[in-house]
Amino acid sequence: MNDRQQLILQWVNDKQRISVSELSEICQVSEVTIRHDLTQLEQRHYLRRAHGFAVAIQTDDVDTRMLSNFAQKQKLAKFAASLIRDGETVFFESGSSIALLAQYLSDKKNLTVITVSSYVASLLKSMPCEVVLLGGMYQKTSQTVVGPLTKMCLQQMNFSKAFMGVDGFTVSTGFTGRDMLRADIVNAVVAKGAENIVLTDSSKFGQINLNSLGPVSAFSRVITDEMLAEEYQRELSGSGIKVSLVG
């Protein structure tokens, strides 16, 4: 994927639906070139084409999801890293924001990271920390492990903080996730009673997914961007959750 195609994919993921003519103006190339790029991206299952438009697709691929709101996710990840202290044992779930968090640990000492994500584990190979990668049934697209074996491994682990992503939040449903098996692992982590921290951009708020994560009261903090609607800020704060808005 070249630089222009990365830019195209970021715009598609951010806007969910964008015209070929608008992409042509953004990239300063002809519409013929944009159509050629879109064809290649569609063949690789990064997006789908409609008549005159490019449309985002729901995917668990970490690289693809990372391109959505990438700059903002970097800021969130950097702030989240500042909460991690030397000598801690922390849990990292899977997801694009969590993967970015793994890249901001170079100044930490005596840190141990427990994770279900082989993608996250690979990013930590150059970091000065111990890595515990849990076992389980491997989901190839999301590069994460799930299932009963993963839950058994979690029962043997202790950690002070857990960083998790979500796919949705509304006042009526609380936090929700798209994948049932991954949601089951998140709920097992939440039940451990550590400092449970949600790391996600504000685009997830207002969305509803099938699987509940929670209860809401089990989470300690939400790290998100300043675009979070006041309605959700009030709801989270009223539930005893600290809301960290990162600009």
PDB file of C-alpha atoms in Angstrom:
ATOM      1  CA  MET A   1       0.000   0.000   0.000  1.00  0.00           C
ATOM      2  CA  ASN A   2       1.542   3.330  -1.050  1.00  0.00           C
ATOM      3  CA  ASP A   3       1.279   6.645   0.832  1.00  0.00           C
ATOM      4  CA  ARG A   4      -1.632   7.880  -1.271  1.00  0.00           C
ATOM      5  CA  GLN A   5      -3.615   4.692  -0.688  1.00  0.00           C
ATOM      6  CA  GLN A   6      -2.989   4.972   3.053  1.00  0.00           C
ATOM      7  CA  LEU A   7      -4.363   8.529   2.931  1.00  0.00           C
ATOM      8  CA  ILE A   8      -7.380   7.348   0.952  1.00  0.00           C
ATOM      9  CA  LEU A   9      -8.099   4.569   3.430  1.00  0.00           C
ATOM     10  CA  GLN A  10      -7.813   6.949   6.373  1.00  0.00           C
ATOM     11  CA  TRP A  11     -10.355   9.324   4.810  1.00  0.00           C
ATOM     12  CA  VAL A  12     -12.703   6.462   3.958  1.00  0.00           C
ATOM     13  CA  ASN A  13     -12.560   5.054   7.483  1.00  0.00           C
ATOM     14  CA  ASP A  14     -13.021   8.478   9.074  1.00  0.00           C
ATOM     15  CA  LYS A  15     -15.983   9.531   6.897  1.00  0.00           C
ATOM     16  CA  GLN A  16     -17.395   6.006   6.281  1.00  0.00           C
ATOM     17  CA  ARG A  17     -18.485   7.092   2.769  1.00  0.00           C
ATOM     18  CA  ILE A  18     -16.645   9.506   0.473  1.00  0.00           C
ATOM     19  CA  SER A  19     -16.917  10.344  -3.219  1.00  0.00           C
ATOM     20  CA  VAL A  20     -14.259   9.703  -5.827  1.00  0.00           C
ATOM     21  CA  SER A  21     -14.281  13.391  -6.758  1.00  0.00           C
ATOM     22  CA  GLU A  22     -13.606  14.442  -3.161  1.00  0.00           C
ATOM     23  CA  LEU A  23     -10.737  11.955  -2.870  1.00  0.00           C
ATOM     24  CA  SER A  24      -9.365  13.309  -6.144  1.00  0.00           C
ATOM     25  CA  GLU A  25      -9.264  16.829  -4.677  1.00  0.00           C
ATOM     26  CA  ILE A  26      -7.736  15.662  -1.406  1.00  0.00           C
ATOM     27  CA  CYS A  27      -4.970  13.663  -3.076  1.00  0.00           C
ATOM     28  CA  GLN A  28      -4.456  16.093  -5.957  1.00  0.00           C
ATOM     29  CA  VAL A  29      -4.613  13.342  -8.581  1.00  0.00           C
ATOM     30  CA  SER A  30      -7.104  12.464 -11.306  1.00  0.00           C
ATOM     31  CA  GLU A  31     -10.298  10.537 -10.658  1.00  0.00           C
ATOM     32  CA  VAL A  32      -8.931   7.796 -12.921  1.00  0.00           C
ATOM     33  CA  THR A  33      -5.987   7.364 -10.534  1.00  0.00           C
ATOM     34  CA  ILE A  34      -8.323   7.329  -7.526  1.00  0.00           C
ATOM     35  CA  ARG A  35     -10.494   4.639  -9.140  1.00  0.00           C
ATOM     36  CA  HIS A  36      -7.394   2.547  -9.777  1.00  0.00           C
ATOM     37  CA  ASP A  37      -6.375   2.905  -6.113  1.00  0.00           C
ATOM     38  CA  LEU A  38      -9.876   2.017  -4.932  1.00  0.00           C
ATOM     39  CA  THR A  39      -9.885  -1.090  -7.086  1.00  0.00           C
ATOM     40  CA  GLN A  40      -6.644  -2.278  -5.495  1.00  0.00           C
ATOM     41  CA  LEU A  41      -7.888  -1.487  -1.976  1.00  0.00           C
ATOM     42  CA  GLU A  42     -11.173  -3.295  -2.609  1.00  0.00           C
ATOM     43  CA  GLN A  43      -9.328  -6.370  -3.909  1.00  0.00           C
ATOM     44  CA  ARG A  44      -7.417  -6.449  -0.625  1.00  0.00           C
ATOM     45  CA  HIS A  45     -10.710  -6.112   1.344  1.00  0.00           C
ATOM     46  CA  TYR A  46      -9.817  -2.711   2.864  1.00  0.00           C
ATOM     47  CA  LEU A  47     -12.997  -1.032   1.574  1.00  0.00           C
ATOM     48  CA  ARG A  48     -15.826  -1.531  -0.879  1.00  0.00           C
ATOM     49  CA  ARG A  49     -16.808   0.513  -3.887  1.00  0.00           C
ATOM     50  CA  ALA A  50     -20.236   1.911  -4.663  1.00  0.00           C
ATOM     51  CA  HIS A  51     -21.142   3.969  -7.727  1.00  0.00           C
ATOM     52  CA  GLY A  52     -18.916   7.042  -7.487  1.00  0.00           C
ATOM     53  CA  PHE A  53     -18.068   6.396  -3.839  1.00  0.00           C
ATOM     54  CA  ALA A  54     -15.743   4.462  -1.547  1.00  0.00           C
ATOM     55  CA  VAL A  55     -17.385   2.922   1.523  1.00  0.00           C
ATOM     56  CA  ALA A  56     -15.758   1.734   4.748  1.00  0.00           C
ATOM     57  CA  ILE A  57     -16.183  -1.875   5.848  1.00  0.00           C
ATOM     58  CA  GLN A  58     -16.283  -3.278   9.347  1.00  0.00           C
ATOM     59  CA  THR A  59     -13.130  -5.273   9.972  1.00  0.00           C
ATOM     60  CA  ASP A  60     -11.109  -6.680  12.846  1.00  0.00           C
ATOM     61  CA  ASP A  61      -7.822  -6.204  10.981  1.00  0.00           C
ATOM     62  CA  VAL A  62      -5.672  -4.106  13.329  1.00  0.00           C
ATOM     63  CA  ASP A  63      -3.665  -2.356  10.607  1.00  0.00           C
ATOM     64  CA  THR A  64      -6.843  -1.262   8.840  1.00  0.00           C
ATOM     65  CA  ARG A  65      -8.577  -0.054  12.001  1.00  0.00           C
ATOM     66  CA  MET A  66      -5.490   1.841  13.083  1.00  0.00           C
ATOM     67  CA  LEU A  67      -5.765   4.104  10.039  1.00  0.00           C
ATOM     68  CA  SER A  68      -9.117   5.408  11.291  1.00  0.00           C
ATOM     69  CA  ASN A  69      -8.518   8.554  13.402  1.00  0.00           C
ATOM     70  CA  PHE A  70      -4.831   7.612  13.519  1.00  0.00           C
ATOM     71  CA  ALA A  71      -3.449  10.949  14.758  1.00  0.00           C
ATOM     72  CA  GLN A  72      -6.025  11.155  17.541  1.00  0.00           C
ATOM     73  CA  LYS A  73      -5.413   7.559  18.598  1.00  0.00           C
ATOM     74  CA  GLN A  74      -1.700   8.357  18.914  1.00  0.00           C
ATOM     75  CA  LYS A  75      -2.508  11.151  21.374  1.00  0.00           C
ATOM     76  CA  LEU A  76      -4.792   8.871  23.375  1.00  0.00           C
ATOM     77  CA  ALA A  77      -2.156   6.137  23.488  1.00  0.00           C
ATOM     78  CA  LYS A  78       0.551   8.540  24.633  1.00  0.00           C
ATOM     79  CA  PHE A  79      -1.662   9.799  27.459  1.00  0.00           C
ATOM     80  CA  ALA A  80      -2.564   6.243  28.482  1.00  0.00           C
ATOM     81  CA  ALA A  81       1.133   5.344  28.644  1.00  0.00           C
ATOM     82  CA  SER A  82       1.696   8.200  31.095  1.00  0.00           C
ATOM     83  CA  LEU A  83      -0.588   6.395  33.581  1.00  0.00           C
ATOM     84  CA  ILE A  84       1.617   3.302  33.648  1.00  0.00           C
ATOM     85  CA  ARG A  85       4.220   3.292  36.428  1.00  0.00           C
ATOM     86  CA  ASP A  86       7.570   1.558  36.666  1.00  0.00           C
ATOM     87  CA  GLY A  87       7.307  -1.937  38.122  1.00  0.00           C
ATOM     88  CA  GLU A  88       3.638  -2.466  37.282  1.00  0.00           C
ATOM     89  CA  THR A  89       2.027  -5.510  35.745  1.00  0.00           C
ATOM     90  CA  VAL A  90      -0.625  -4.412  33.241  1.00  0.00           C
ATOM     91  CA  PHE A  91      -3.035  -6.120  30.872  1.00  0.00           C
ATOM     92  CA  PHE A  92      -3.440  -5.062  27.223  1.00  0.00           C
ATOM     93  CA  GLU A  93      -6.461  -6.239  25.285  1.00  0.00           C
ATOM     94  CA  SER A  94      -6.419  -6.161  21.475  1.00  0.00           C
ATOM     95  CA  GLY A  95      -7.369  -3.344  19.130  1.00  0.00           C
ATOM     96  CA  SER A  96      -5.782  -0.451  17.289  1.00  0.00           C
ATOM     97  CA  SER A  97      -5.558   2.048  20.162  1.00  0.00           C
ATOM     98  CA  ILE A  98      -4.075  -0.616  22.436  1.00  0.00           C
ATOM     99  CA  ALA A  99      -1.533  -1.476  19.741  1.00  0.00           C
ATOM    100  CA  LEU A 100      -0.456   2.162  19.581  1.00  0.00           C
ATOM    101  CA  LEU A 101      -0.163   2.224  23.378  1.00  0.00           C
ATOM    102  CA  ALA A 102       2.414  -0.567  23.132  1.00  0.00           C
ATOM    103  CA  GLN A 103       4.689   1.806  21.219  1.00  0.00           C
ATOM    104  CA  TYR A 104       4.952   4.325  24.070  1.00  0.00           C
ATOM    105  CA  LEU A 105       6.576   2.161  26.751  1.00  0.00           C
ATOM    106  CA  SER A 106      10.262   2.723  26.014  1.00  0.00           C
ATOM    107  CA  ASP A 107      10.824   4.763  29.191  1.00  0.00           C
ATOM    108  CA  LYS A 108       9.196   2.247  31.553  1.00  0.00           C
ATOM    109  CA  LYS A 109      11.286   0.137  33.927  1.00  0.00           C
ATOM    110  CA  ASN A 110      10.516  -3.343  35.270  1.00  0.00           C
ATOM    111  CA  LEU A 111       7.212  -3.442  33.454  1.00  0.00           C
ATOM    112  CA  THR A 112       5.296  -6.654  32.707  1.00  0.00           C
ATOM    113  CA  VAL A 113       2.611  -6.679  30.008  1.00  0.00           C
ATOM    114  CA  ILE A 114       0.045  -9.477  29.838  1.00  0.00           C
ATOM    115  CA  THR A 115      -1.854  -9.597  26.549  1.00  0.00           C
ATOM    116  CA  VAL A 116      -4.175 -11.694  24.423  1.00  0.00           C
ATOM    117  CA  SER A 117      -2.908 -10.044  21.239  1.00  0.00           C
ATOM    118  CA  SER A 118      -0.027 -11.490  19.231  1.00  0.00           C
ATOM    119  CA  TYR A 119       0.005  -8.200  17.307  1.00  0.00           C
ATOM    120  CA  VAL A 120       0.621  -6.255  20.523  1.00  0.00           C
ATOM    121  CA  ALA A 121       3.207  -8.800  21.655  1.00  0.00           C
ATOM    122  CA  SER A 122       5.139  -8.345  18.410  1.00  0.00           C
ATOM    123  CA  LEU A 123       5.202  -4.572  18.898  1.00  0.00           C
ATOM    124  CA  LEU A 124       6.629  -5.046  22.387  1.00  0.00           C
ATOM    125  CA  LYS A 125       9.632  -7.084  21.224  1.00  0.00           C
ATOM    126  CA  SER A 126      11.840  -3.979  21.157  1.00  0.00           C
ATOM    127  CA  MET A 127      10.517  -2.561  24.442  1.00  0.00           C
ATOM    128  CA  PRO A 128      12.284  -3.039  27.801  1.00  0.00           C
ATOM    129  CA  CYS A 129       9.475  -5.064  29.375  1.00  0.00           C
ATOM    130  CA  GLU A 130       8.479  -8.636  30.076  1.00  0.00           C
ATOM    131  CA  VAL A 131       5.677  -9.945  27.857  1.00  0.00           C
ATOM    132  CA  VAL A 132       3.191 -12.669  28.791  1.00  0.00           C
ATOM    133  CA  LEU A 133       1.160 -13.806  25.782  1.00  0.00           C
ATOM    134  CA  LEU A 134      -1.838 -15.866  26.835  1.00  0.00           C
ATOM    135  CA  GLY A 135      -2.939 -19.012  25.032  1.00  0.00           C
ATOM    136  CA  GLY A 136      -6.261 -19.862  23.470  1.00  0.00           C
ATOM    137  CA  MET A 137      -8.139 -20.126  20.200  1.00  0.00           C
ATOM    138  CA  TYR A 138      -6.454 -17.826  17.685  1.00  0.00           C
ATOM    139  CA  GLN A 139      -8.541 -15.370  15.678  1.00  0.00           C
ATOM    140  CA  LYS A 140      -6.437 -14.747  12.596  1.00  0.00           C
ATOM    141  CA  THR A 141      -7.914 -11.418  11.489  1.00  0.00           C
ATOM    142  CA  SER A 142      -7.781  -9.652  14.855  1.00  0.00           C
ATOM    143  CA  GLN A 143      -4.617 -11.584  15.834  1.00  0.00           C
ATOM    144  CA  THR A 144      -5.990 -12.253  19.306  1.00  0.00           C
ATOM    145  CA  VAL A 145      -6.760 -15.327  21.401  1.00  0.00           C
ATOM    146  CA  VAL A 146     -10.154 -16.150  22.901  1.00  0.00           C
ATOM    147  CA  GLY A 147     -12.064 -19.014  24.446  1.00  0.00           C
ATOM    148  CA  PRO A 148     -12.036 -21.180  27.607  1.00  0.00           C
ATOM    149  CA  LEU A 149      -8.258 -21.702  27.623  1.00  0.00           C
ATOM    150  CA  THR A 150      -7.691 -17.940  27.560  1.00  0.00           C
ATOM    151  CA  LYS A 151     -10.054 -17.504  30.499  1.00  0.00           C
ATOM    152  CA  MET A 152      -8.207 -20.240  32.414  1.00  0.00           C
ATOM    153  CA  CYS A 153      -4.920 -18.416  31.806  1.00  0.00           C
ATOM    154  CA  LEU A 154      -6.460 -15.166  33.027  1.00  0.00           C
ATOM    155  CA  GLN A 155      -7.470 -16.807  36.297  1.00  0.00           C
ATOM    156  CA  GLN A 156      -3.771 -17.365  37.045  1.00  0.00           C
ATOM    157  CA  MET A 157      -2.778 -13.769  36.273  1.00  0.00           C
ATOM    158  CA  ASN A 158      -2.798 -10.657  38.448  1.00  0.00           C
ATOM    159  CA  PHE A 159      -2.366  -7.100  37.206  1.00  0.00           C
ATOM    160  CA  SER A 160      -2.919  -3.588  38.513  1.00  0.00           C
ATOM    161  CA  LYS A 161      -4.332  -1.966  35.356  1.00  0.00           C
ATOM    162  CA  ALA A 162      -6.202  -3.314  32.321  1.00  0.00           C
ATOM    163  CA  PHE A 163      -6.452  -1.348  29.070  1.00  0.00           C
ATOM    164  CA  MET A 164      -9.313  -2.308  26.778  1.00  0.00           C
ATOM    165  CA  GLY A 165     -11.006  -1.093  23.621  1.00  0.00           C
ATOM    166  CA  VAL A 166     -14.751  -1.012  22.951  1.00  0.00           C
ATOM    167  CA  ASP A 167     -16.880  -0.910  19.809  1.00  0.00           C
ATOM    168  CA  GLY A 168     -19.798   1.057  21.183  1.00  0.00           C
ATOM    169  CA  PHE A 169     -21.454   2.892  24.063  1.00  0.00           C
ATOM    170  CA  THR A 170     -24.917   4.293  24.686  1.00  0.00           C
ATOM    171  CA  VAL A 171     -26.647   5.344  27.892  1.00  0.00           C
ATOM    172  CA  SER A 172     -29.082   2.426  27.656  1.00  0.00           C
ATOM    173  CA  THR A 173     -26.620  -0.345  26.732  1.00  0.00           C
ATOM    174  CA  GLY A 174     -23.360   0.723  28.381  1.00  0.00           C
ATOM    175  CA  PHE A 175     -20.163  -0.483  26.691  1.00  0.00           C
ATOM    176  CA  THR A 176     -20.580  -3.035  23.920  1.00  0.00           C
ATOM    177  CA  GLY A 177     -18.424  -5.127  21.589  1.00  0.00           C
ATOM    178  CA  ARG A 178     -18.978  -6.634  18.123  1.00  0.00           C
ATOM    179  CA  ASP A 179     -17.313 -10.009  18.695  1.00  0.00           C
ATOM    180  CA  MET A 180     -18.932 -12.364  21.214  1.00  0.00           C
ATOM    181  CA  LEU A 181     -15.761 -14.313  22.054  1.00  0.00           C
ATOM    182  CA  ARG A 182     -13.632 -11.208  22.527  1.00  0.00           C
ATOM    183  CA  ALA A 183     -16.384  -9.652  24.652  1.00  0.00           C
ATOM    184  CA  ASP A 184     -16.320 -12.749  26.844  1.00  0.00           C
ATOM    185  CA  ILE A 185     -12.591 -12.240  27.457  1.00  0.00           C
ATOM    186  CA  VAL A 186     -13.060  -8.531  28.234  1.00  0.00           C
ATOM    187  CA  ASN A 187     -15.737  -9.427  30.787  1.00  0.00           C
ATOM    188  CA  ALA A 188     -13.380 -11.979  32.362  1.00  0.00           C
ATOM    189  CA  VAL A 189     -10.713  -9.275  32.649  1.00  0.00           C
ATOM    190  CA  VAL A 190     -13.164  -6.767  34.111  1.00  0.00           C
ATOM    191  CA  ALA A 191     -14.217  -9.332  36.731  1.00  0.00           C
ATOM    192  CA  LYS A 192     -10.620  -9.463  38.023  1.00  0.00           C
ATOM    193  CA  GLY A 193     -11.234  -6.124  39.740  1.00  0.00           C
ATOM    194  CA  ALA A 194      -8.156  -4.248  38.546  1.00  0.00           C
ATOM    195  CA  GLU A 195      -8.214  -0.611  37.448  1.00  0.00           C
ATOM    196  CA  ASN A 196     -10.164  -1.124  34.233  1.00  0.00           C
ATOM    197  CA  ILE A 197      -9.453   1.555  31.628  1.00  0.00           C
ATOM    198  CA  VAL A 198     -11.270   2.030  28.323  1.00  0.00           C
ATOM    199  CA  LEU A 199      -9.091   3.481  25.561  1.00  0.00           C
ATOM    200  CA  THR A 200     -11.109   4.547  22.521  1.00  0.00           C
ATOM    201  CA  ASP A 201     -11.821   7.494  20.248  1.00  0.00           C
ATOM    202  CA  SER A 202     -15.167   9.274  20.582  1.00  0.00           C
ATOM    203  CA  SER A 203     -16.559   7.821  17.332  1.00  0.00           C
ATOM    204  CA  LYS A 204     -17.531   4.666  19.238  1.00  0.00           C
ATOM    205  CA  PHE A 205     -19.985   6.569  21.448  1.00  0.00           C
ATOM    206  CA  GLY A 206     -23.551   6.416  20.191  1.00  0.00           C
ATOM    207  CA  GLN A 207     -22.993   3.025  18.547  1.00  0.00           C
ATOM    208  CA  ILE A 208     -24.694  -0.178  19.716  1.00  0.00           C
ATOM    209  CA  ASN A 209     -23.271  -3.678  19.358  1.00  0.00           C
ATOM    210  CA  LEU A 210     -24.610  -7.088  20.299  1.00  0.00           C
ATOM    211  CA  ASN A 211     -22.382  -7.976  23.249  1.00  0.00           C
ATOM    212  CA  SER A 212     -22.383  -6.166  26.583  1.00  0.00           C
ATOM    213  CA  LEU A 213     -19.131  -5.256  28.301  1.00  0.00           C
ATOM    214  CA  GLY A 214     -19.347  -4.425  31.913  1.00  0.00           C
ATOM    215  CA  PRO A 215     -21.180  -3.489  33.996  1.00  0.00           C
ATOM    216  CA  VAL A 216     -20.301   0.167  33.447  1.00  0.00           C
ATOM    217  CA  SER A 217     -19.563   0.570  37.158  1.00  0.00           C
ATOM    218  CA  ALA A 218     -16.699  -1.938  36.839  1.00  0.00           C
ATOM    219  CA  PHE A 219     -14.677   0.519  34.740  1.00  0.00           C
ATOM    220  CA  SER A 220     -12.485   3.109  36.422  1.00  0.00           C
ATOM    221  CA  ARG A 221     -11.561   5.474  33.614  1.00  0.00           C
ATOM    222  CA  VAL A 222     -12.300   6.300  29.978  1.00  0.00           C
ATOM    223  CA  ILE A 223      -9.606   7.877  27.849  1.00  0.00           C
ATOM    224  CA  THR A 224     -11.022   9.476  24.715  1.00  0.00           C
ATOM    225  CA  ASP A 225     -10.860  12.676  22.681  1.00  0.00           C
ATOM    226  CA  GLU A 226     -12.447  16.079  23.228  1.00  0.00           C
ATOM    227  CA  MET A 227     -15.218  15.403  20.701  1.00  0.00           C
ATOM    228  CA  LEU A 228     -17.047  13.240  23.246  1.00  0.00           C
ATOM    229  CA  ALA A 229     -20.606  14.578  23.620  1.00  0.00           C
ATOM    230  CA  GLU A 230     -21.473  16.145  26.977  1.00  0.00           C
ATOM    231  CA  GLU A 231     -24.324  13.645  27.360  1.00  0.00           C
ATOM    232  CA  TYR A 232     -21.833  10.798  27.540  1.00  0.00           C
ATOM    233  CA  GLN A 233     -19.446  12.736  29.755  1.00  0.00           C
ATOM    234  CA  ARG A 234     -22.242  13.242  32.288  1.00  0.00           C
ATOM    235  CA  GLU A 235     -23.348   9.605  32.099  1.00  0.00           C
ATOM    236  CA  LEU A 236     -19.831   8.255  32.630  1.00  0.00           C
ATOM    237  CA  SER A 237     -19.029  10.678  35.443  1.00  0.00           C
ATOM    238  CA  GLY A 238     -22.357   9.883  37.098  1.00  0.00           C
ATOM    239  CA  SER A 239     -21.359   6.213  37.082  1.00  0.00           C
ATOM    240  CA  GLY A 240     -18.169   7.021  38.979  1.00  0.00           C
ATOM    241  CA  ILE A 241     -15.891   6.791  35.942  1.00  0.00           C
ATOM    242  CA  LYS A 242     -13.090   9.299  35.492  1.00  0.00           C
ATOM    243  CA  VAL A 243     -13.196  10.776  31.988  1.00  0.00           C
ATOM    244  CA  SER A 244      -9.894  11.875  30.486  1.00  0.00           C
ATOM    245  CA  LEU A 245     -10.397  14.003  27.357  1.00  0.00           C
ATOM    246  CA  VAL A 246      -7.234  14.238  25.308  1.00  0.00           C
ATOM    247  CA  GLY A 247      -6.886  17.072  22.769  1.00  0.00           C
TER     248      GLY A 247
END
